[in-house]
Amino acid sequence: MQIRRTLFFMLLGLAGSNPLWLAHTQTPAGQPLKPNVVFILADDLGYGDLGCYGQQQIKTPNLDKLAAGGMRFTQFYAGSTVCAPSRSVLMTGQHTGHTWVRGNGGGDLQTLRDEDKTLAEVFKDAGYRTAMFGKWGLGEIGTPGHPNKQGFDEFFGYLNQTHAHNYFPSFLIHNSERYPLLNVPQREEANGAGYAKEKRQYSHDVIVDKAFEWLDWNAHKPFFLYLPFTLPHANNEANRDLHDGQEVPEYGDYAGQDWKSPDKGQAAMIARLDRDVGRLLAKLRKLGVEQNTLVIFASDNGPHQEGGNNPDFFKASGPLRGIKRALYEGGIRVPFIARWPGKIKAGTVSDHVGYFGDVFALACELTGQPLPPGLDSLSFWPALQRKPQPQHEYLYWEFYEQGSRQAVRFGQWKAIREPMLTGPVQLYDLKADLGETHGLAAARPELVKRAAALMAQAHVADPKWKVPAAK
């Protein structure tokens, strides 16, 4: 193994700044570009949590640099307002009225099927090497939704969100096997039976290191690397008495702040995420693949208020109303950044209205494959090139928790209905009222009628996801 690794880096050094494996980038005119693609997905990061989106108290220099080197989107949306359905939308190119996993239901409710074609399978069909390091949430071991059965050659991390709440777990999963960590349950540590704190392994750090190892061995061929990191999600079960679920090895630059400990932890988690985005970009540069790698960064939904975290303290939603689990803008509009040196103009900002489902069509276009029928996906490659961009007739979301709700955006208009299917429709003009503070339903009944028709069109009933009965 060591000899192979040494030989690899010798060849890398001989290749210099123009490695031989970049020959696949020299495509004839009109042929697919086939770039490497890295998709980084933060967990519960708000629209206002990054400096490039207005954050003042938490420093995110590497993500700000990523945005400065590419395109920052101001009207891009997650697939849902919670993790599993948002990831299902990303993987399948279908909105939550159609995709198979529509909520955090667990078990069969949260498992993709054999017939679901995923984003990873698109890349695999194009000859890419595919890997995922982080949190999956769409299928367990022994189910058709397991990552290795959904197009990923390699998987390392968490299979479900409950396991992913713990940043100091006793194990992670490598493909279908347990990968032990130097951690023990907290109850044992309290009795003095565990490892010393300085020897404990922070899951995020282990996941990042494993991703970098994979890049060392696979960067010489086209690759798709999916990095759904768990930061800055809280540990919902940790330290309940102290209301501090923001688990980090240390508070870093925020240790001396006169803040509550959950706020220090939240800032430290975002700073650690930012640090590792910087490390990733440096890694791509060192391997000589930076110029032919499209890097996308996003968050799976709006910011949380769990584990003692107060999203208002950092203005985590920025100018938007709502947080995670809401279908107001703060629950679903997310930071979205794309960088590809030489292909995406540096320092650009796009107001294109898109969502996670569109990444599927983008992947098909970049790899020269037809878009499968029946998807809710529209490539935003023209927007990345600052060219005329086709638009969705509407974007749609539905949510089954907290009594249920659904939302639709069409043009500048946004409608929300709670409970879904039967409740009154709220209407907002996002162009004039970004904070969704002035309801217009009474004044614009024709738009309310159109919104209701679009909701009815988008929602396909699924017996797995029962809409709560109206009270």
Tab-separated table of C-alpha atoms in Angstrom:
chain	number	residue	atom	x	y	z
A	1	MET	CA	0.000	0.000	0.000
A	2	GLN	CA	2.767	2.446	0.933
A	3	ILE	CA	4.661	1.669	-2.310
A	4	ARG	CA	1.522	2.371	-4.360
A	5	ARG	CA	0.940	5.658	-2.547
A	6	THR	CA	4.583	6.701	-3.065
A	7	LEU	CA	4.409	5.849	-6.772
A	8	PHE	CA	1.192	7.827	-7.093
A	9	PHE	CA	2.723	10.998	-5.723
A	10	MET	CA	5.873	10.499	-7.845
A	11	LEU	CA	3.694	10.432	-10.941
A	12	LEU	CA	1.803	13.454	-9.684
A	13	GLY	CA	5.040	15.363	-9.347
A	14	LEU	CA	6.139	14.390	-12.851
A	15	ALA	CA	2.828	15.587	-14.234
A	16	GLY	CA	3.405	19.058	-12.844
A	17	SER	CA	0.709	21.604	-13.476
A	18	ASN	CA	-0.726	19.737	-16.483
A	19	PRO	CA	-1.333	16.126	-15.387
A	20	LEU	CA	-1.914	13.548	-18.098
A	21	TRP	CA	-5.286	12.617	-16.643
A	22	LEU	CA	-6.630	16.051	-17.563
A	23	ALA	CA	-6.691	14.886	-21.183
A	24	HIS	CA	-10.367	14.149	-20.695
A	25	THR	CA	-11.012	17.887	-20.392
A	26	GLN	CA	-9.930	18.553	-23.970
A	27	THR	CA	-13.315	17.874	-25.533
A	28	PRO	CA	-14.214	18.665	-29.162
A	29	ALA	CA	-16.643	21.502	-29.756
A	30	GLY	CA	-20.194	20.519	-28.934
A	31	GLN	CA	-19.195	17.463	-26.918
A	32	PRO	CA	-20.007	16.988	-23.199
A	33	LEU	CA	-17.622	18.854	-20.899
A	34	LYS	CA	-17.508	16.060	-18.300
A	35	PRO	CA	-15.919	17.968	-15.438
A	36	ASN	CA	-15.233	16.450	-12.068
A	37	VAL	CA	-18.031	17.475	-9.712
A	38	VAL	CA	-17.818	18.018	-5.963
A	39	PHE	CA	-21.111	18.763	-4.205
A	40	ILE	CA	-20.718	19.974	-0.608
A	41	LEU	CA	-23.910	19.965	1.439
A	42	ALA	CA	-24.009	21.619	4.852
A	43	ASP	CA	-26.637	20.530	7.380
A	44	ASP	CA	-28.987	23.203	8.784
A	45	LEU	CA	-26.883	26.145	7.585
A	46	GLY	CA	-29.003	29.269	7.181
A	47	TYR	CA	-29.177	31.683	4.262
A	48	GLY	CA	-27.531	34.338	6.438
A	49	ASP	CA	-24.846	32.173	8.053
A	50	LEU	CA	-22.032	33.007	5.586
A	51	GLY	CA	-20.114	36.248	5.251
A	52	CYS	CA	-20.866	36.384	1.527
A	53	TYR	CA	-24.583	36.293	2.405
A	54	GLY	CA	-24.352	38.996	5.068
A	55	GLN	CA	-23.152	37.234	8.217
A	56	GLN	CA	-21.323	39.665	10.518
A	57	GLN	CA	-20.318	37.682	13.611
A	58	ILE	CA	-19.071	34.358	12.217
A	59	LYS	CA	-16.081	34.463	9.891
A	60	THR	CA	-16.244	32.260	6.776
A	61	PRO	CA	-13.233	33.326	4.682
A	62	ASN	CA	-12.947	30.141	2.616
A	63	LEU	CA	-16.592	30.008	1.607
A	64	ASP	CA	-16.476	33.722	0.865
A	65	LYS	CA	-13.446	33.034	-1.338
A	66	LEU	CA	-15.327	30.204	-3.060
A	67	ALA	CA	-18.132	32.627	-3.873
A	68	ALA	CA	-15.679	35.293	-5.040
A	69	GLY	CA	-14.137	32.746	-7.402
A	70	GLY	CA	-17.439	31.689	-8.917
A	71	MET	CA	-21.158	32.420	-8.831
A	72	ARG	CA	-23.328	33.103	-5.793
A	73	PHE	CA	-27.046	32.438	-6.183
A	74	THR	CA	-29.525	34.566	-4.256
A	75	GLN	CA	-32.755	32.701	-5.107
A	76	PHE	CA	-31.846	29.029	-4.960
A	77	TYR	CA	-33.919	26.628	-2.875
A	78	ALA	CA	-33.403	23.378	-1.014
A	79	GLY	CA	-35.570	20.395	-1.843
A	80	SER	CA	-37.374	20.567	1.482
A	81	THR	CA	-37.303	22.204	4.881
A	82	VAL	CA	-35.833	19.092	6.602
A	83	CYS	CA	-33.007	16.779	5.681
A	84	ALA	CA	-34.244	13.465	4.242
A	85	PRO	CA	-36.749	14.796	1.682
A	86	SER	CA	-34.364	17.576	0.705
A	87	ARG	CA	-31.711	14.963	-0.084
A	88	SER	CA	-34.259	12.816	-1.914
A	89	VAL	CA	-35.090	15.783	-4.167
A	90	LEU	CA	-31.376	16.346	-4.821
A	91	MET	CA	-30.763	12.698	-5.654
A	92	THR	CA	-33.862	12.058	-7.790
A	93	GLY	CA	-34.607	15.364	-9.528
A	94	GLN	CA	-38.234	15.277	-8.318
A	95	HIS	CA	-39.910	17.765	-5.972
A	96	THR	CA	-41.588	16.660	-2.753
A	97	GLY	CA	-44.941	16.174	-4.444
A	98	HIS	CA	-43.377	13.376	-6.503
A	99	THR	CA	-40.170	12.093	-4.903
A	100	TRP	CA	-40.349	8.816	-2.960
A	101	VAL	CA	-38.920	10.099	0.345
A	102	ARG	CA	-41.033	13.081	1.409
A	103	GLY	CA	-40.198	13.365	5.092
A	104	ASN	CA	-38.068	12.234	8.016
A	105	GLY	CA	-40.130	9.116	8.526
A	106	GLY	CA	-37.540	6.411	9.184
A	107	GLY	CA	-37.678	2.795	7.987
A	108	ASP	CA	-39.363	2.130	4.654
A	109	LEU	CA	-40.601	5.718	4.550
A	110	GLN	CA	-37.011	6.887	4.233
A	111	THR	CA	-35.618	4.429	1.694
A	112	LEU	CA	-35.151	4.971	-2.025
A	113	ARG	CA	-36.255	2.196	-4.369
A	114	ASP	CA	-34.419	0.173	-7.018
A	115	GLU	CA	-36.320	2.038	-9.719
A	116	ASP	CA	-35.221	5.453	-8.453
A	117	LYS	CA	-32.428	6.746	-10.668
A	118	THR	CA	-30.102	8.918	-8.634
A	119	LEU	CA	-27.664	11.696	-9.325
A	120	ALA	CA	-24.817	9.302	-8.512
A	121	GLU	CA	-26.096	6.857	-11.133
A	122	VAL	CA	-26.084	9.619	-13.747
A	123	PHE	CA	-22.386	10.138	-13.160
A	124	LYS	CA	-21.654	6.427	-12.908
A	125	ASP	CA	-23.368	5.823	-16.254
A	126	ALA	CA	-21.021	8.427	-17.742
A	127	GLY	CA	-17.940	6.517	-16.535
A	128	TYR	CA	-17.292	8.552	-13.404
A	129	ARG	CA	-15.955	7.246	-10.130
A	130	THR	CA	-18.480	8.071	-7.445
A	131	ALA	CA	-18.192	8.449	-3.689
A	132	MET	CA	-20.038	9.909	-0.752
A	133	PHE	CA	-18.634	10.915	2.625
A	134	GLY	CA	-21.073	12.209	5.229
A	135	LYS	CA	-24.774	11.798	6.012
A	136	TRP	CA	-27.019	9.854	3.647
A	137	GLY	CA	-30.520	9.478	5.134
A	138	LEU	CA	-32.100	7.587	2.207
A	139	GLY	CA	-31.592	3.908	2.988
A	140	GLU	CA	-30.068	1.506	5.501
A	141	ILE	CA	-27.949	-1.625	5.151
A	142	GLY	CA	-29.972	-4.344	3.427
A	143	THR	CA	-32.379	-1.934	1.730
A	144	PRO	CA	-32.467	-0.836	-1.915
A	145	GLY	CA	-31.738	2.703	-0.738
A	146	HIS	CA	-28.239	1.944	0.538
A	147	PRO	CA	-25.688	4.269	-1.159
A	148	ASN	CA	-23.811	1.371	-2.792
A	149	LYS	CA	-27.087	0.361	-4.457
A	150	GLN	CA	-27.825	3.912	-5.568
A	151	GLY	CA	-24.739	4.606	-7.662
A	152	PHE	CA	-21.995	5.272	-5.118
A	153	ASP	CA	-18.859	3.146	-5.447
A	154	GLU	CA	-17.739	4.227	-1.992
A	155	PHE	CA	-19.644	5.340	1.096
A	156	PHE	CA	-18.353	6.448	4.485
A	157	GLY	CA	-20.297	8.177	7.222
A	158	TYR	CA	-23.822	7.980	8.640
A	159	LEU	CA	-26.742	6.167	7.071
A	160	ASN	CA	-29.503	7.890	9.067
A	161	GLN	CA	-30.034	11.224	10.760
A	162	THR	CA	-30.458	9.850	14.284
A	163	HIS	CA	-26.983	8.315	14.215
A	164	ALA	CA	-25.718	11.520	12.594
A	165	HIS	CA	-26.795	13.620	15.587
A	166	ASN	CA	-23.782	12.289	17.511
A	167	TYR	CA	-20.429	13.859	16.642
A	168	PHE	CA	-18.547	11.470	18.938
A	169	PRO	CA	-20.088	8.116	17.948
A	170	SER	CA	-18.539	4.750	18.680
A	171	PHE	CA	-18.608	3.906	14.966
A	172	LEU	CA	-19.303	5.160	11.463
A	173	ILE	CA	-20.274	3.070	8.450
A	174	HIS	CA	-17.888	2.176	5.617
A	175	ASN	CA	-20.046	0.818	2.819
A	176	SER	CA	-21.946	-1.809	4.881
A	177	GLU	CA	-19.450	-2.411	7.669
A	178	ARG	CA	-18.980	-0.669	10.985
A	179	TYR	CA	-15.837	1.443	11.225
A	180	PRO	CA	-14.992	1.809	14.947
A	181	LEU	CA	-13.956	5.151	16.433
A	182	LEU	CA	-12.121	5.885	19.668
A	183	ASN	CA	-15.304	6.959	21.411
A	184	VAL	CA	-17.603	5.382	23.973
A	185	PRO	CA	-21.092	6.294	25.143
A	186	GLN	CA	-21.219	9.348	27.380
A	187	ARG	CA	-22.671	7.386	30.295
A	188	GLU	CA	-19.505	5.269	30.385
A	189	GLU	CA	-17.287	8.317	30.225
A	190	ALA	CA	-19.137	9.776	33.178
A	191	ASN	CA	-18.110	6.692	35.136
A	192	GLY	CA	-14.480	7.070	34.099
A	193	ALA	CA	-14.556	4.099	31.733
A	194	GLY	CA	-14.008	5.928	28.472
A	195	TYR	CA	-11.108	7.330	26.504
A	196	ALA	CA	-9.539	10.599	27.555
A	197	LYS	CA	-11.229	13.534	25.873
A	198	GLU	CA	-8.167	14.435	23.813
A	199	LYS	CA	-8.187	10.948	22.253
A	200	ARG	CA	-11.798	11.078	21.137
A	201	GLN	CA	-12.440	11.179	17.395
A	202	TYR	CA	-14.694	13.912	16.048
A	203	SER	CA	-16.776	12.336	13.295
A	204	HIS	CA	-16.620	15.277	10.914
A	205	ASP	CA	-12.812	15.281	11.000
A	206	VAL	CA	-12.669	11.548	10.303
A	207	ILE	CA	-15.114	11.896	7.398
A	208	VAL	CA	-13.088	14.711	5.822
A	209	ASP	CA	-9.832	12.764	6.151
A	210	LYS	CA	-11.406	9.728	4.487
A	211	ALA	CA	-12.711	11.883	1.637
A	212	PHE	CA	-9.223	13.266	1.050
A	213	GLU	CA	-7.779	9.747	1.008
A	214	TRP	CA	-10.340	8.791	-1.628
A	215	LEU	CA	-9.329	11.775	-3.738
A	216	ASP	CA	-5.683	10.719	-3.555
A	217	TRP	CA	-6.580	7.425	-5.235
A	218	ASN	CA	-9.334	8.529	-7.617
A	219	ALA	CA	-8.544	12.024	-8.906
A	220	HIS	CA	-6.867	10.666	-12.055
A	221	LYS	CA	-10.234	9.830	-13.657
A	222	PRO	CA	-13.495	11.792	-13.834
A	223	PHE	CA	-15.165	11.719	-10.424
A	224	PHE	CA	-18.298	12.762	-8.598
A	225	LEU	CA	-17.679	13.410	-4.906
A	226	TYR	CA	-20.721	14.069	-2.712
A	227	LEU	CA	-19.872	15.588	0.682
A	228	PRO	CA	-23.036	15.929	2.797
A	229	PHE	CA	-21.305	17.086	5.974
A	230	THR	CA	-23.214	17.118	9.272
A	231	LEU	CA	-22.021	20.566	10.379
A	232	PRO	CA	-23.614	22.674	11.830
A	233	HIS	CA	-26.528	20.364	12.817
A	234	ALA	CA	-26.990	20.056	16.570
A	235	ASN	CA	-26.777	16.832	18.527
A	236	ASN	CA	-30.434	16.690	19.478
A	237	GLU	CA	-29.822	14.139	22.236
A	238	ALA	CA	-26.648	15.617	23.773
A	239	ASN	CA	-26.427	17.535	27.031
A	240	ARG	CA	-30.174	18.041	27.303
A	241	ASP	CA	-29.892	19.365	30.847
A	242	LEU	CA	-27.421	22.009	29.693
A	243	HIS	CA	-29.306	22.712	26.452
A	244	ASP	CA	-26.020	22.554	24.555
A	245	GLY	CA	-26.065	20.229	21.572
A	246	GLN	CA	-23.481	22.085	19.485
A	247	GLU	CA	-20.739	19.460	19.761
A	248	VAL	CA	-17.256	20.622	18.795
A	249	PRO	CA	-13.791	19.652	20.048
A	250	GLU	CA	-13.127	23.296	20.911
A	251	TYR	CA	-14.638	26.740	20.440
A	252	GLY	CA	-11.550	28.051	18.638
A	253	ASP	CA	-11.648	31.763	17.851
A	254	TYR	CA	-14.984	32.061	19.663
A	255	ALA	CA	-13.855	30.697	23.045
A	256	GLY	CA	-13.358	34.187	24.473
A	257	GLN	CA	-16.666	35.609	23.310
A	258	ASP	CA	-19.178	36.644	25.942
A	259	TRP	CA	-21.810	34.379	24.397
A	260	LYS	CA	-23.807	31.415	25.613
A	261	SER	CA	-22.004	28.136	25.041
A	262	PRO	CA	-24.470	26.893	22.355
A	263	ASP	CA	-23.784	30.063	20.366
A	264	LYS	CA	-20.028	29.581	20.705
A	265	GLY	CA	-20.491	26.006	19.564
A	266	GLN	CA	-22.629	27.026	16.589
A	267	ALA	CA	-20.027	29.547	15.451
A	268	ALA	CA	-17.228	27.014	15.928
A	269	MET	CA	-19.100	24.404	13.875
A	270	ILE	CA	-19.568	26.812	10.976
A	271	ALA	CA	-15.930	27.887	11.248
A	272	ARG	CA	-14.832	24.249	11.098
A	273	LEU	CA	-16.989	23.681	8.031
A	274	ASP	CA	-15.439	26.742	6.414
A	275	ARG	CA	-11.939	25.551	7.304
A	276	ASP	CA	-12.470	22.220	5.590
A	277	VAL	CA	-13.909	23.777	2.442
A	278	GLY	CA	-10.612	25.656	2.248
A	279	ARG	CA	-8.676	22.426	2.786
A	280	LEU	CA	-10.693	20.738	0.036
A	281	LEU	CA	-9.955	23.487	-2.478
A	282	ALA	CA	-6.261	23.264	-1.611
A	283	LYS	CA	-6.429	19.497	-2.099
A	284	LEU	CA	-7.953	19.837	-5.565
A	285	ARG	CA	-5.230	22.338	-6.448
A	286	LYS	CA	-2.468	20.045	-5.193
A	287	LEU	CA	-3.828	17.111	-7.177
A	288	GLY	CA	-3.890	19.231	-10.327
A	289	VAL	CA	-7.628	18.918	-10.944
A	290	GLU	CA	-8.882	22.307	-9.757
A	291	GLN	CA	-9.298	23.720	-13.270
A	292	ASN	CA	-11.613	20.920	-14.368
A	293	THR	CA	-13.662	20.569	-11.205
A	294	LEU	CA	-17.067	22.105	-10.638
A	295	VAL	CA	-17.503	22.701	-6.914
A	296	ILE	CA	-21.014	23.369	-5.610
A	297	PHE	CA	-21.805	24.332	-2.034
A	298	ALA	CA	-25.282	24.436	-0.503
A	299	SER	CA	-27.287	23.710	2.639
A	300	ASP	CA	-30.055	21.121	2.960
A	301	ASN	CA	-32.566	23.527	4.570
A	302	GLY	CA	-32.771	26.584	6.796
A	303	PRO	CA	-31.133	27.019	10.224
A	304	HIS	CA	-32.187	25.058	13.292
A	305	GLN	CA	-33.023	26.100	16.843
A	306	GLU	CA	-32.072	22.822	18.521
A	307	GLY	CA	-29.615	22.008	21.278
A	308	GLY	CA	-29.944	25.471	22.792
A	309	ASN	CA	-29.046	27.291	19.593
A	310	ASN	CA	-30.801	30.593	18.960
A	311	PRO	CA	-30.883	31.341	15.209
A	312	ASP	CA	-31.855	34.940	15.903
A	313	PHE	CA	-28.548	35.575	17.691
A	314	PHE	CA	-26.585	35.333	14.434
A	315	LYS	CA	-29.495	36.371	12.179
A	316	ALA	CA	-29.049	32.950	10.594
A	317	SER	CA	-31.908	33.427	8.123
A	318	GLY	CA	-30.645	36.841	7.054
A	319	PRO	CA	-33.528	38.967	5.769
A	320	LEU	CA	-35.815	35.962	5.414
A	321	ARG	CA	-38.722	34.840	7.575
A	322	GLY	CA	-38.652	31.417	9.215
A	323	ILE	CA	-36.206	28.628	9.939
A	324	LYS	CA	-36.013	24.850	9.471
A	325	ARG	CA	-39.463	23.190	9.232
A	326	ALA	CA	-41.075	26.369	7.926
A	327	LEU	CA	-42.004	26.852	4.288
A	328	TYR	CA	-41.400	30.557	4.545
A	329	GLU	CA	-38.249	31.582	2.696
A	330	GLY	CA	-35.966	31.121	5.707
A	331	GLY	CA	-36.806	27.425	5.839
A	332	ILE	CA	-36.069	26.619	2.198
A	333	ARG	CA	-34.024	29.384	0.520
A	334	VAL	CA	-30.372	28.442	1.043
A	335	PRO	CA	-26.861	29.610	0.214
A	336	PHE	CA	-25.849	28.122	-3.134
A	337	ILE	CA	-22.399	28.684	-4.637
A	338	ALA	CA	-20.838	27.230	-7.808
A	339	ARG	CA	-17.209	27.557	-8.889
A	340	TRP	CA	-15.456	26.202	-11.959
A	341	PRO	CA	-12.330	28.174	-12.897
A	342	GLY	CA	-12.403	29.324	-16.493
A	343	LYS	CA	-15.991	28.174	-17.041
A	344	ILE	CA	-17.934	30.185	-14.447
A	345	LYS	CA	-17.012	33.854	-14.291
A	346	ALA	CA	-15.520	34.780	-10.931
A	347	GLY	CA	-17.350	37.198	-8.670
A	348	THR	CA	-20.740	36.835	-10.321
A	349	VAL	CA	-24.162	36.836	-8.669
A	350	SER	CA	-27.272	35.184	-10.107
A	351	ASP	CA	-30.910	35.783	-9.209
A	352	HIS	CA	-31.995	32.700	-11.162
A	353	VAL	CA	-34.792	30.858	-9.353
A	354	GLY	CA	-33.802	27.203	-9.075
A	355	TYR	CA	-33.832	24.348	-6.592
A	356	PHE	CA	-32.057	21.106	-5.683
A	357	GLY	CA	-33.969	19.043	-8.239
A	358	ASP	CA	-32.250	20.992	-11.012
A	359	VAL	CA	-28.833	19.530	-10.209
A	360	PHE	CA	-29.991	16.293	-11.849
A	361	ALA	CA	-30.602	17.975	-15.224
A	362	LEU	CA	-27.314	19.874	-14.900
A	363	ALA	CA	-25.464	16.579	-14.415
A	364	CYS	CA	-27.157	15.094	-17.465
A	365	GLU	CA	-26.182	18.089	-19.573
A	366	LEU	CA	-22.560	18.135	-18.404
A	367	THR	CA	-22.138	14.412	-19.071
A	368	GLY	CA	-24.052	14.323	-22.362
A	369	GLN	CA	-26.942	12.119	-21.236
A	370	PRO	CA	-30.676	12.537	-21.837
A	371	LEU	CA	-32.832	13.647	-18.946
A	372	PRO	CA	-35.089	10.754	-17.892
A	373	PRO	CA	-38.813	11.428	-18.382
A	374	GLY	CA	-41.065	12.439	-15.538
A	375	LEU	CA	-38.604	14.572	-13.558
A	376	ASP	CA	-39.053	18.075	-12.162
A	377	SER	CA	-35.589	19.169	-13.222
A	378	LEU	CA	-34.278	22.021	-15.337
A	379	SER	CA	-30.568	22.477	-16.017
A	380	PHE	CA	-29.172	25.806	-14.863
A	381	TRP	CA	-26.035	25.574	-16.989
A	382	PRO	CA	-27.136	28.646	-18.988
A	383	ALA	CA	-27.390	30.629	-15.735
A	384	LEU	CA	-23.889	29.522	-14.788
A	385	GLN	CA	-22.739	30.835	-18.168
A	386	ARG	CA	-24.728	34.073	-17.727
A	387	LYS	CA	-26.819	33.209	-20.776
A	388	PRO	CA	-30.616	33.251	-21.237
A	389	GLN	CA	-32.021	30.696	-18.830
A	390	PRO	CA	-35.311	28.784	-19.149
A	391	GLN	CA	-37.473	29.128	-16.074
A	392	HIS	CA	-39.698	26.786	-14.111
A	393	GLU	CA	-43.401	27.476	-14.312
A	394	TYR	CA	-43.345	26.988	-10.542
A	395	LEU	CA	-41.415	25.409	-7.670
A	396	TYR	CA	-43.231	23.260	-5.124
A	397	TRP	CA	-42.729	21.925	-1.579
A	398	GLU	CA	-44.842	19.898	0.836
A	399	PHE	CA	-44.164	18.991	4.467
A	400	TYR	CA	-45.874	16.396	6.652
A	401	GLU	CA	-44.823	17.398	10.177
A	402	GLN	CA	-46.431	19.955	12.510
A	403	GLY	CA	-49.888	19.466	11.005
A	404	SER	CA	-48.569	19.639	7.400
A	405	ARG	CA	-48.106	22.524	4.965
A	406	GLN	CA	-47.319	23.088	1.298
A	407	ALA	CA	-45.894	25.964	-0.723
A	408	VAL	CA	-45.496	27.046	-4.305
A	409	ARG	CA	-43.453	29.794	-5.911
A	410	PHE	CA	-44.467	31.085	-9.331
A	411	GLY	CA	-42.694	34.127	-10.678
A	412	GLN	CA	-42.461	36.736	-7.948
A	413	TRP	CA	-45.342	35.179	-6.028
A	414	LYS	CA	-45.143	32.762	-3.124
A	415	ALA	CA	-48.100	30.899	-1.623
A	416	ILE	CA	-48.234	28.770	1.527
A	417	ARG	CA	-51.124	26.615	2.707
A	418	GLU	CA	-51.452	25.191	6.223
A	419	PRO	CA	-52.622	22.487	6.582
A	420	MET	CA	-51.878	21.241	3.099
A	421	LEU	CA	-54.717	20.576	0.662
A	422	THR	CA	-57.426	22.085	2.876
A	423	GLY	CA	-56.093	25.121	4.737
A	424	PRO	CA	-56.289	28.811	3.832
A	425	VAL	CA	-53.728	30.061	1.318
A	426	GLN	CA	-51.288	32.788	2.279
A	427	LEU	CA	-49.892	34.887	-0.572
A	428	TYR	CA	-46.762	37.058	-0.688
A	429	ASP	CA	-44.987	39.187	-3.274
A	430	LEU	CA	-41.303	38.246	-2.862
A	431	LYS	CA	-40.164	41.065	-5.118
A	432	ALA	CA	-41.679	43.718	-2.873
A	433	ASP	CA	-41.769	41.802	0.419
A	434	LEU	CA	-38.812	39.444	0.823
A	435	GLY	CA	-39.574	38.962	4.507
A	436	GLU	CA	-43.101	37.691	3.770
A	437	THR	CA	-44.696	40.081	6.223
A	438	HIS	CA	-47.608	41.446	4.170
A	439	GLY	CA	-50.219	38.874	3.187
A	440	LEU	CA	-52.005	39.611	-0.091
A	441	ALA	CA	-54.484	36.748	-0.290
A	442	ALA	CA	-57.532	38.951	0.276
A	443	ALA	CA	-56.392	41.525	-2.265
A	444	ARG	CA	-55.390	39.063	-5.027
A	445	PRO	CA	-57.945	36.226	-5.131
A	446	GLU	CA	-57.029	35.386	-8.735
A	447	LEU	CA	-53.449	34.610	-7.663
A	448	VAL	CA	-54.694	32.580	-4.708
A	449	LYS	CA	-56.797	30.536	-7.128
A	450	ARG	CA	-53.805	29.979	-9.395
A	451	ALA	CA	-51.602	28.974	-6.457
A	452	ALA	CA	-54.185	26.442	-5.279
A	453	ALA	CA	-54.399	24.983	-8.790
A	454	LEU	CA	-50.610	24.628	-8.970
A	455	MET	CA	-50.527	22.938	-5.557
A	456	ALA	CA	-53.178	20.482	-6.701
A	457	GLN	CA	-51.223	19.826	-9.900
A	458	ALA	CA	-47.943	19.251	-8.064
A	459	HIS	CA	-49.193	17.027	-5.249
A	460	VAL	CA	-49.430	13.366	-6.175
A	461	ALA	CA	-50.965	11.448	-3.286
A	462	ASP	CA	-48.816	8.695	-1.819
A	463	PRO	CA	-50.293	6.249	0.740
A	464	LYS	CA	-46.981	6.235	2.633
A	465	TRP	CA	-47.325	9.961	3.330
A	466	LYS	CA	-50.761	10.554	4.736
A	467	VAL	CA	-51.898	14.145	5.042
A	468	PRO	CA	-53.165	14.777	8.583
A	469	ALA	CA	-56.938	15.036	8.783
A	470	ALA	CA	-58.299	18.579	8.946
A	471	LYS	CA	-59.358	19.639	12.424
